[in-house]
Amino acid sequence: MAKAARSALKNGASFDKIVQQYSHGFRKSYDGIWRPLDPVALQPLYQPIVKALHERENGYISDIIESESHLFIAKLLS
């Protein structure tokens, strides 16, 4: 499913629609958007996401990120 989601994003699908279709995460009801927070404060599960987004520009969409048997695709909003 992660490959299909990433492929759809590469083909121009909107991130929020992909979240609604593929996500199983607790932020699904918020279109995958997290409130502003200190990345260092995130639990270890999410640190690979922090690393993947580090020094990227707003709008950047990551490749598939694997962490503790979870798969993520992240978009940097700010």
CSV table of C-alpha atoms in Angstrom, one decimal:
chain,number,residue,atom,x,y,z
A,1,MET,CA,0.0,0.0,0.0
A,2,ALA,CA,2.8,2.4,0.8
A,3,LYS,CA,4.2,2.0,-2.7
A,4,ALA,CA,0.8,2.7,-4.2
A,5,ALA,CA,0.4,5.8,-2.1
A,6,ARG,CA,3.8,7.1,-3.0
A,7,SER,CA,3.2,6.4,-6.7
A,8,ALA,CA,-0.1,8.3,-6.5
A,9,LEU,CA,1.6,11.3,-4.9
A,10,LYS,CA,4.3,11.3,-7.6
A,11,ASN,CA,1.5,11.3,-10.2
A,12,GLY,CA,0.0,14.5,-8.7
A,13,ALA,CA,-2.6,13.2,-6.2
A,14,SER,CA,-3.1,15.5,-3.2
A,15,PHE,CA,-1.5,14.5,0.1
A,16,ASP,CA,-4.8,14.8,2.1
A,17,LYS,CA,-6.6,12.5,-0.3
A,18,ILE,CA,-3.8,9.9,-0.1
A,19,VAL,CA,-4.0,10.1,3.7
A,20,GLN,CA,-7.7,9.5,3.7
A,21,GLN,CA,-7.3,6.5,1.3
A,22,TYR,CA,-4.2,4.8,2.8
A,23,SER,CA,-3.5,6.0,6.3
A,24,HIS,CA,-4.1,3.9,9.4
A,25,GLY,CA,-2.6,6.5,11.7
A,26,PHE,CA,-4.2,8.5,14.4
A,27,ARG,CA,-3.8,11.8,12.5
A,28,LYS,CA,-5.9,10.5,9.6
A,29,SER,CA,-8.9,12.5,10.8
A,30,TYR,CA,-6.8,15.6,10.5
A,31,ASP,CA,-5.6,14.8,6.9
A,32,GLY,CA,-2.3,13.7,8.4
A,33,ILE,CA,-1.5,17.2,9.7
A,34,TRP,CA,0.3,17.4,13.0
A,35,ARG,CA,0.3,20.5,15.2
A,36,PRO,CA,3.6,22.4,15.4
A,37,LEU,CA,6.0,20.7,17.9
A,38,ASP,CA,9.6,20.2,18.8
A,39,PRO,CA,10.9,17.4,16.6
A,40,VAL,CA,13.3,16.3,19.3
A,41,ALA,CA,10.4,15.7,21.7
A,42,LEU,CA,8.9,13.0,19.4
A,43,GLN,CA,9.1,9.4,20.5
A,44,PRO,CA,11.7,7.2,18.8
A,45,LEU,CA,9.1,5.8,16.3
A,46,TYR,CA,8.9,9.2,14.6
A,47,GLN,CA,12.6,10.1,14.6
A,48,PRO,CA,13.3,8.6,11.1
A,49,ILE,CA,10.6,11.1,9.8
A,50,VAL,CA,12.4,14.0,11.5
A,51,LYS,CA,15.6,12.9,9.9
A,52,ALA,CA,14.0,12.5,6.5
A,53,LEU,CA,12.5,16.1,6.7
A,54,HIS,CA,15.6,17.8,8.2
A,55,GLU,CA,16.8,20.7,6.0
A,56,ARG,CA,14.1,20.1,3.4
A,57,GLU,CA,11.9,22.9,1.9
A,58,ASN,CA,8.2,23.4,2.6
A,59,GLY,CA,6.1,21.1,0.4
A,60,TYR,CA,8.8,18.3,0.3
A,61,ILE,CA,7.2,14.8,0.2
A,62,SER,CA,9.4,12.0,1.5
A,63,ASP,CA,10.0,8.6,0.0
A,64,ILE,CA,8.7,5.7,2.1
A,65,ILE,CA,10.2,5.8,5.6
A,66,GLU,CA,10.3,2.6,7.6
A,67,SER,CA,10.4,2.7,11.4
A,68,GLU,CA,9.7,0.0,14.0
A,69,SER,CA,7.6,-2.0,11.5
A,70,HIS,CA,5.6,1.1,10.4
A,71,LEU,CA,5.7,2.8,7.0
A,72,PHE,CA,5.3,6.5,6.6
A,73,ILE,CA,5.3,9.1,3.9
A,74,ALA,CA,5.6,12.6,5.2
A,75,LYS,CA,5.0,16.1,3.8
A,76,LEU,CA,6.7,19.1,5.3
A,77,LEU,CA,4.3,22.0,5.7
A,78,SER,CA,6.5,24.3,7.7
